[in-house]
CSV table of C-alpha atoms in Angstrom, one decimal:
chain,number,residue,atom,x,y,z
A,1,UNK,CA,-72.5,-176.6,-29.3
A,2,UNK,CA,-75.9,-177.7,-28.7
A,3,UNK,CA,-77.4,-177.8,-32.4
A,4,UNK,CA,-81.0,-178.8,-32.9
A,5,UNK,CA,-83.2,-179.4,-36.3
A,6,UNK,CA,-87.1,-178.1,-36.7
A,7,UNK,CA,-88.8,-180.0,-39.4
A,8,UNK,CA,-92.3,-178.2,-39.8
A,9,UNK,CA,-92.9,-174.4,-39.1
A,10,UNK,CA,-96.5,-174.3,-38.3
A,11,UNK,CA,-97.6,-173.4,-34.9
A,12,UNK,CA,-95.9,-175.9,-33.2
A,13,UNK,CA,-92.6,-176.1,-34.9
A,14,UNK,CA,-92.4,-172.2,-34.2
A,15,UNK,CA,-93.7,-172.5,-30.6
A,16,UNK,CA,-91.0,-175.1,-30.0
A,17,UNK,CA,-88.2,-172.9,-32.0
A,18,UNK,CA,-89.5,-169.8,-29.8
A,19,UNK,CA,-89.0,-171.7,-26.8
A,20,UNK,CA,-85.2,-173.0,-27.3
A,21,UNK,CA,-84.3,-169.6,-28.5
A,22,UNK,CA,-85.8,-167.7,-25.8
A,23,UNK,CA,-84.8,-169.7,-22.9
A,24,UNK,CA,-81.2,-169.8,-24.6
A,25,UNK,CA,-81.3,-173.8,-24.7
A,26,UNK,CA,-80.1,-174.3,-28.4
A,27,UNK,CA,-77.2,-172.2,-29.5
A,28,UNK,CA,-77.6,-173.0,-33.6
A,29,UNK,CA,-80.9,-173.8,-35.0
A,30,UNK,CA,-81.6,-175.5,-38.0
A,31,UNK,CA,-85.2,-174.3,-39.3
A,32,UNK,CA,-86.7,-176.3,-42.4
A,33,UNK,CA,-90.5,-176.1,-43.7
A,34,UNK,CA,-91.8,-176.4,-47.2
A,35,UNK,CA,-92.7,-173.0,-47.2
A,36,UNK,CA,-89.7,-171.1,-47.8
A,37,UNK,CA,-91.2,-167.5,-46.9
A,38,UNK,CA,-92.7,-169.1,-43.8
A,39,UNK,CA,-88.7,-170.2,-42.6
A,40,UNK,CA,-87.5,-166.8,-43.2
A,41,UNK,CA,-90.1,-164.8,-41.1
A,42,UNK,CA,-89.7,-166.8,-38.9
A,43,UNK,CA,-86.2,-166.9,-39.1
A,44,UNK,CA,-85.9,-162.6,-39.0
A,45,UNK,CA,-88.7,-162.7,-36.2
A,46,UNK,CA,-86.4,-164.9,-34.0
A,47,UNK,CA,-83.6,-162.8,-35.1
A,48,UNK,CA,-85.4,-159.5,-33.8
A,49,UNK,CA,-86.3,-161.3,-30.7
A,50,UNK,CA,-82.6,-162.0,-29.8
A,51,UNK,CA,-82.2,-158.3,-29.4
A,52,UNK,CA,-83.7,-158.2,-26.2
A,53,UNK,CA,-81.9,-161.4,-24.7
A,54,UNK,CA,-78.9,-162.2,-23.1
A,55,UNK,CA,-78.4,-165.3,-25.2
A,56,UNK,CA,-77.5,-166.1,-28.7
A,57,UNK,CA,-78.7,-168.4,-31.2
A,58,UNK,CA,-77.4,-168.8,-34.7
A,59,UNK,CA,-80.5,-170.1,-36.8
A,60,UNK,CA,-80.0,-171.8,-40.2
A,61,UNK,CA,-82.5,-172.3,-42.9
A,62,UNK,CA,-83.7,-174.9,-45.2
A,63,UNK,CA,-80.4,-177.0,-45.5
A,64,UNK,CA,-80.5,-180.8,-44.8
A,65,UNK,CA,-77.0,-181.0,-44.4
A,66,UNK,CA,-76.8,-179.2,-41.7
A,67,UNK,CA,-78.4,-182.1,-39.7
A,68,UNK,CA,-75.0,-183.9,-40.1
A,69,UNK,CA,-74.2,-182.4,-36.4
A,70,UNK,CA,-77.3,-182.0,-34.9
A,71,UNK,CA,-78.0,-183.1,-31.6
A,72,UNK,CA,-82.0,-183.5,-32.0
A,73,UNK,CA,-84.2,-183.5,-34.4
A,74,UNK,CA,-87.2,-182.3,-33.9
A,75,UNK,CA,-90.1,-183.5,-36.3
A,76,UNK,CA,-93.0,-181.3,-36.2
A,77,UNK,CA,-94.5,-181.2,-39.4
A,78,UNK,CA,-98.4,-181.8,-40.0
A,79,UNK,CA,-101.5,-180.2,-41.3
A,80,UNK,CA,-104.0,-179.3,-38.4
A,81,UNK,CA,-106.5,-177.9,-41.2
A,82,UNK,CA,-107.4,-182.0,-40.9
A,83,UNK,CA,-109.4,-181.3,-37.7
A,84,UNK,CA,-111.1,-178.1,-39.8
A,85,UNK,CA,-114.6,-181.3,-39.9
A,86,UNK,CA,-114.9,-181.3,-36.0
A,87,UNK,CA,-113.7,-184.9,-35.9
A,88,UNK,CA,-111.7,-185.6,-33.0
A,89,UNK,CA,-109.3,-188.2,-34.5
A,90,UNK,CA,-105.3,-187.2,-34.8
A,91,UNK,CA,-105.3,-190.7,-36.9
A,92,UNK,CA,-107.1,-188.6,-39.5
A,93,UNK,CA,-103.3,-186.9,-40.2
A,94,UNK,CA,-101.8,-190.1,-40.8
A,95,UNK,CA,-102.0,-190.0,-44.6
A,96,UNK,CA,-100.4,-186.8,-44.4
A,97,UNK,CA,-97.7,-187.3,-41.9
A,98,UNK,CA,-96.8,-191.0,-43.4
A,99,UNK,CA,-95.9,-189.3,-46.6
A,100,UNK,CA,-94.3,-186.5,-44.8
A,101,UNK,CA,-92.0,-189.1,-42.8
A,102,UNK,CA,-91.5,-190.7,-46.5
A,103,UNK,CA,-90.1,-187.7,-47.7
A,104,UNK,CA,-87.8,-186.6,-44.8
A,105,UNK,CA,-86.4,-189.2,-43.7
A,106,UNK,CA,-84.0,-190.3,-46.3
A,107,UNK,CA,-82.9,-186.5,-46.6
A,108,UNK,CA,-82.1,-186.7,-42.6
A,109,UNK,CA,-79.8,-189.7,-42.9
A,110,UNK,CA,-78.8,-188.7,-46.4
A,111,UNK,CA,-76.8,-185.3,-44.0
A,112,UNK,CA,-75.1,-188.2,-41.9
A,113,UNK,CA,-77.4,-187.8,-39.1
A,114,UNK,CA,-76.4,-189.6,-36.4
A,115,UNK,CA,-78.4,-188.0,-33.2
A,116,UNK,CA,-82.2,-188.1,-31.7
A,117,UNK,CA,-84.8,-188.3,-33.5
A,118,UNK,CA,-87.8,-186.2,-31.6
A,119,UNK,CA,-90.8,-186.9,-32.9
A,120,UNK,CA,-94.0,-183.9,-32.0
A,121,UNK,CA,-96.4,-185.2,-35.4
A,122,UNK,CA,-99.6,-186.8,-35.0
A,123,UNK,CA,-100.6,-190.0,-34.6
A,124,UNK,CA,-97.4,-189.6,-32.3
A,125,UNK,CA,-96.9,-193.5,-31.8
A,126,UNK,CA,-97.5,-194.3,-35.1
A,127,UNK,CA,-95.3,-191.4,-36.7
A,128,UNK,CA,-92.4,-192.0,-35.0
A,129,UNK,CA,-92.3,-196.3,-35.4
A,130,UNK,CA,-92.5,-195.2,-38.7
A,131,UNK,CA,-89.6,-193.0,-38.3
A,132,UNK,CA,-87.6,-195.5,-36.9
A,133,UNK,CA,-87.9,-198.3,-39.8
A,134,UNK,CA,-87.4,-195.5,-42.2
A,135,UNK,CA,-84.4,-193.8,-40.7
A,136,UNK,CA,-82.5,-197.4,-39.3
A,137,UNK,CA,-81.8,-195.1,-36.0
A,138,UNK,CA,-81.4,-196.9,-33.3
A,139,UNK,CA,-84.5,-197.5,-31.3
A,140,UNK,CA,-82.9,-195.4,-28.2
A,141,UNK,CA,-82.2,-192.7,-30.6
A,142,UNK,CA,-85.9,-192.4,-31.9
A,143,UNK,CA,-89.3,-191.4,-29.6
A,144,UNK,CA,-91.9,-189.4,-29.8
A,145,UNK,CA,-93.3,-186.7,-26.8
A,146,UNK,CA,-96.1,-189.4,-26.3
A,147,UNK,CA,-98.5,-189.3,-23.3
A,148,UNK,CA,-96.2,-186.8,-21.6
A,149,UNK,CA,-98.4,-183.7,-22.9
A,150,UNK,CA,-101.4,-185.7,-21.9
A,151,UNK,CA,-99.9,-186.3,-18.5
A,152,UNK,CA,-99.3,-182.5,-17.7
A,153,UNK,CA,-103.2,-181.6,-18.7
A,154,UNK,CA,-103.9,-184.7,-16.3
A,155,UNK,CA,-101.8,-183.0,-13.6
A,156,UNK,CA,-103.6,-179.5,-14.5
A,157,UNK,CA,-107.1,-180.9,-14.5
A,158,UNK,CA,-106.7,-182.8,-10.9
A,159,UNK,CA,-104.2,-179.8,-9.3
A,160,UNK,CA,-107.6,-177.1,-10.4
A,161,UNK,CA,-110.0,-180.3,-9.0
A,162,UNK,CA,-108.0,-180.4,-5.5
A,163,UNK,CA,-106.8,-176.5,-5.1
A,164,UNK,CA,-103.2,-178.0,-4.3
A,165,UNK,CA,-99.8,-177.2,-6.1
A,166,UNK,CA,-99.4,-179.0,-9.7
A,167,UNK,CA,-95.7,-180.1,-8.0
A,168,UNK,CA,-97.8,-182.2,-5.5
A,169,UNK,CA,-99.4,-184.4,-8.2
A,170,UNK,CA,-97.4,-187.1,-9.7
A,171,UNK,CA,-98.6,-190.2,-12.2
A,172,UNK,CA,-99.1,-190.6,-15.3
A,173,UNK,CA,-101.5,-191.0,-18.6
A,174,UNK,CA,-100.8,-193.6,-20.3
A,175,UNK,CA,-101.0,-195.7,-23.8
A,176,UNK,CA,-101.8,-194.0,-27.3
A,177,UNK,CA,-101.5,-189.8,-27.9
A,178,UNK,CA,-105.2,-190.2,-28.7
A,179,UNK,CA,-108.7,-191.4,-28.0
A,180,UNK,CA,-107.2,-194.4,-26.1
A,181,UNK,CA,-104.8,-193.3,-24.2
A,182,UNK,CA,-105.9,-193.3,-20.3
A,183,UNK,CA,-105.2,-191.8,-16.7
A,184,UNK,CA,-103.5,-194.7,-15.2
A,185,UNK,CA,-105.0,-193.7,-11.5
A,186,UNK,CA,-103.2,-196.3,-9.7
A,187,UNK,CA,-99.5,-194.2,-10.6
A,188,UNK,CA,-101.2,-191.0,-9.4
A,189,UNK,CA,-100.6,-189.7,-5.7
A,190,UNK,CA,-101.2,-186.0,-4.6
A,191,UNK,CA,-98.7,-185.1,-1.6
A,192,UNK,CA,-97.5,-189.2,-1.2
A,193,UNK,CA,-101.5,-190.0,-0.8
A,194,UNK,CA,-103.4,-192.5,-3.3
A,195,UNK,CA,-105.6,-190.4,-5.5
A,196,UNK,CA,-108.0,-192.7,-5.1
A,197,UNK,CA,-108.0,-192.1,-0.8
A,198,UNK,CA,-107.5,-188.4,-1.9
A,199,UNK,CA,-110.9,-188.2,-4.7
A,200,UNK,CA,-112.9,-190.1,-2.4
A,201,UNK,CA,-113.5,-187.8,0.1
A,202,UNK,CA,-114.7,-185.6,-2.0
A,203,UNK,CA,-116.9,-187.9,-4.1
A,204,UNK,CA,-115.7,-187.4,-7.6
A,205,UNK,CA,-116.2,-188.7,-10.9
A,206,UNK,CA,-113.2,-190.4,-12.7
A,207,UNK,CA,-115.3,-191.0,-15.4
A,208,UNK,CA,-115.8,-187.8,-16.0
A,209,UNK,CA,-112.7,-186.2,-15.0
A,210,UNK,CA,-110.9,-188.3,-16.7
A,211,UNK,CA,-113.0,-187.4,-20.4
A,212,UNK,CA,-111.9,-183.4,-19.0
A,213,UNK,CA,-108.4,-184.6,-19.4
A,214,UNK,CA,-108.5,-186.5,-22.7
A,215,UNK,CA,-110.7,-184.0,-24.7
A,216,UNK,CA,-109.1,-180.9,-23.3
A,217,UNK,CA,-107.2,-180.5,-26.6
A,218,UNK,CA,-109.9,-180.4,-28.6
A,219,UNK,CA,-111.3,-178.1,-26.5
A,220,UNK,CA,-108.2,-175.9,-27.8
A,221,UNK,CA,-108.3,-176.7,-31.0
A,222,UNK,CA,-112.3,-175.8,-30.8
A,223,UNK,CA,-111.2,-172.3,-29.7
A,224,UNK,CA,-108.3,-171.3,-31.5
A,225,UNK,CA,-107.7,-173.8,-34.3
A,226,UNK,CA,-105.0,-175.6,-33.0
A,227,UNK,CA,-102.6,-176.4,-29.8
A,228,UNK,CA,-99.1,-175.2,-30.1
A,229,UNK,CA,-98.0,-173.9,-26.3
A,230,UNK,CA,-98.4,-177.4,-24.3
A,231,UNK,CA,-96.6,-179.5,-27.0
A,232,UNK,CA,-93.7,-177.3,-27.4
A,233,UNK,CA,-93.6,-176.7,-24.2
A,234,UNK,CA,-93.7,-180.4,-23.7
A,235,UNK,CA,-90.9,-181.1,-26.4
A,236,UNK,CA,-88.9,-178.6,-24.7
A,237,UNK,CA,-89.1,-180.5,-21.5
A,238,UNK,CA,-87.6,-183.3,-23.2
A,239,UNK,CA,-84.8,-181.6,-25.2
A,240,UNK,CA,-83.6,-180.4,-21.5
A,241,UNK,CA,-83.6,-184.1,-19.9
A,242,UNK,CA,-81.2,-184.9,-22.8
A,243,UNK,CA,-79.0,-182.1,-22.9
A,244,UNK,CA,-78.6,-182.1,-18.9
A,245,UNK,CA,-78.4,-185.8,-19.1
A,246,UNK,CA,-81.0,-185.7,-16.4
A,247,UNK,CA,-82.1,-189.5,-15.8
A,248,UNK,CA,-85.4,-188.7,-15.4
A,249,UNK,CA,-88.7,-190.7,-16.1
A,250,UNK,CA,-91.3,-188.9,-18.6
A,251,UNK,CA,-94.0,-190.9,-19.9
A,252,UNK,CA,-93.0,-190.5,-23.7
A,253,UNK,CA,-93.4,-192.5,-26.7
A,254,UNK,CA,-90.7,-194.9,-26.6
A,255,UNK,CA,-89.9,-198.7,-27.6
A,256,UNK,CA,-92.0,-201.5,-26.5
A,257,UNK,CA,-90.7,-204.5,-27.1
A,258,UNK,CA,-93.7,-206.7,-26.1
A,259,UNK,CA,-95.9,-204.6,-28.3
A,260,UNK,CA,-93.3,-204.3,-30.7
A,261,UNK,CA,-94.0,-200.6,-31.6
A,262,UNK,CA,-94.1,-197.1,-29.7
A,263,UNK,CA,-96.2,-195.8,-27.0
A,264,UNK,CA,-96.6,-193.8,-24.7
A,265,UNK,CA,-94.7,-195.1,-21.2
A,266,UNK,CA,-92.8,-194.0,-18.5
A,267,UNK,CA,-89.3,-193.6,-19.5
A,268,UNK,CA,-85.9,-193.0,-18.6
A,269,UNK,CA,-83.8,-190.2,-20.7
A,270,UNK,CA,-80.6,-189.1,-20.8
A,271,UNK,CA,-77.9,-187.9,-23.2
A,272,UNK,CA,-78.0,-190.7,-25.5
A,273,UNK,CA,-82.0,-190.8,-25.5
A,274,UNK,CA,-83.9,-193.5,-24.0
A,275,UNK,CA,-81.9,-195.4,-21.6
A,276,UNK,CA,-85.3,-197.5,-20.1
A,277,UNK,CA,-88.8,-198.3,-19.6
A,278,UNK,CA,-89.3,-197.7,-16.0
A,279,UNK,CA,-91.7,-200.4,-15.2
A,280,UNK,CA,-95.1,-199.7,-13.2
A,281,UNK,CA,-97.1,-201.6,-11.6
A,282,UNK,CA,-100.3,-201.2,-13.4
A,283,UNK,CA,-103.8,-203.1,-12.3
A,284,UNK,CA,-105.5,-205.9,-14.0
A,285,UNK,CA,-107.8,-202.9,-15.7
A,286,UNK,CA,-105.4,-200.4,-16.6
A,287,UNK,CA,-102.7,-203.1,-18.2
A,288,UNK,CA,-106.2,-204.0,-20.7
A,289,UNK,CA,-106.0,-200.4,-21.5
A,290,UNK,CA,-102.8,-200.6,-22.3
A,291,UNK,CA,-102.6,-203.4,-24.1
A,292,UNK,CA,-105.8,-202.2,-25.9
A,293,UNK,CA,-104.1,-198.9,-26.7
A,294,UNK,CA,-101.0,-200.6,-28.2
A,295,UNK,CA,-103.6,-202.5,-30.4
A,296,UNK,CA,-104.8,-199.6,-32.0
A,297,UNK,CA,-101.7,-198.1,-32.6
A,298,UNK,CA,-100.6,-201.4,-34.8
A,299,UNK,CA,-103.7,-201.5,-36.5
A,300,UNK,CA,-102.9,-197.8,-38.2
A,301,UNK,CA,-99.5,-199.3,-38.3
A,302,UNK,CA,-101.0,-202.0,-40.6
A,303,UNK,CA,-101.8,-199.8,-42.8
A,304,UNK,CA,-98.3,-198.2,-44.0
A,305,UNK,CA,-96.4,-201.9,-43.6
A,306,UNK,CA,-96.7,-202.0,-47.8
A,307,UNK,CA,-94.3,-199.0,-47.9
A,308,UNK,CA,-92.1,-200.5,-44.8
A,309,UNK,CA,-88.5,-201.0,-45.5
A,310,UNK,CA,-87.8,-204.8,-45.4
């Protein structure tokens, strides 16, 4: 049985629990929110939506204890009326998501919890190394979906610049899920060739281009109040690398043990989560970015380490 959790039912959490139960991915779905009339629309809307597919999920609501089996978790809680100011910040949710990690994670373990821990809520890095000291889960077992989302807009943004197939791009973004997260243009190639050869014949601005990439969400959230489609979609990418134990290298939120937190890197996943950081070799430049990225991420770290378990 491939059994998966949804904590949060806002757009996200129900674009994610759309997704598994339309492409037949989970076969029992555990769907939990604060709101309990939210959990059961949803809950009769996916029901109604089975009727015209050829798979079945069985989808449970509000009970912790069903987690006990669970194969992911999927952590997707958060208040996007934050961004209501214009700010571009996803740090602004932190006081909000802190308390919601507070409050959920002991109820997780309390089921007897023993599988992954994916975490969607923003700040991304900092929820989930949060997650991880509260939970005790072992590091492998807990990550967040990181730069990957950032990474696909990346590959959108250049595949629209170039007029070429988005399956001919590959690189990544790179650090934070944030304002200081960046392209890592030295990973990128389109069809085997450097970016770099490739943008320079037609004289264009990474500068620029690379602001497209990082603001694109808020030019979502400008629009329509929120993102929901990428990020599930994104989550959904990674709840498939671990159920078809796929060995393949996303750039999610994961481990760092220089750093000592999470952020976003390229990755390894399989069944039992995180099996590696794939090292890349990053220039003198971009590892400053990094390592600036990482920095910011403790700093808001810094902030919950009173309420850290010791």
């Amino acid at each position: 049985m491939r059994k998966i959790g949804i904590i949060g039912l806002g757009h996200v959490g129900a674009a994610v629990a759309y997704t598994l139960v339309t492409k037949g991915i989970a076969d029992e779905l555990v769907l939990i929110d604060q709101n309990e009339a939210v959990v059961l629309a949803e809950k009769l809307d996916l029901e109604d939506t089975q009727a015209g597919l050829a798979t079945h999920t069985h989808i449970i609501t509000q009970d912790y204890w069903q987690l006990r089996d669970a194969d992911i978790v999927i952590i997707a809680a958060g208040d996007i009326s934050i961004f209501s100011d214009g700010k571009n910040n996803r740090q602004a949710e932190l006081r909000i998501t802190s308390q919601i990690a507070e409050e959920t994670s002991p109820k997780i373990m309390a089921s007897g919890f023993n599988g992954i821990l994916l975490d969607i809520t923003n700040p991304c890095d900092v929820v989930t190394t949060y997650l991880q000291r509260l939970t005790g889960l072992p590091q492998q077992q807990v990550f967040g979906t990181g730069t990957l989302l950032d990474t696909m807009r990346m590959r959108r943004a250049l595949a629209n610049e170039l007029h070429v197939s988005l399956q001919d791009i590959q690189g990544y973004n790179l650090g934070e899920h944030g304002e200081s997260q960046f392209t890592a243009w030295s990973t990128i190639t389109v069809a085997t060739r450097p970016i770099a050869e490739v943008l320079a014949q037609r004289k264009t601005d990474f500068t620029a281009l690379e602001k497209a990439i990082r603001t694109r969400a808020w030019q979502i959230i400008s629009g329509k109040g929120f993102t929901s489609y990428g990020i599930a979609a994104a989550a959904v990418t990674v709840v498939q690398a671990i159920f078809s134990d796929a060995h393949v290298t996303l750039p999610i939120s994961s481990w760092n043990s220089e750093h000592q937190l999470y952020i976003g890197q390229p990755t390894l996943i399989g069944r039992t989560g995180t099996l590696r950081v794939v090292d890349v070799a990053l220039t003198e430049q971009e590892q400053q970015k990094f390592n600036h990225s990482a920095t910011y991420i403790q700093q808001n770290l810094d902030s919950l380490v009173a309420n850290l378990p010791r």
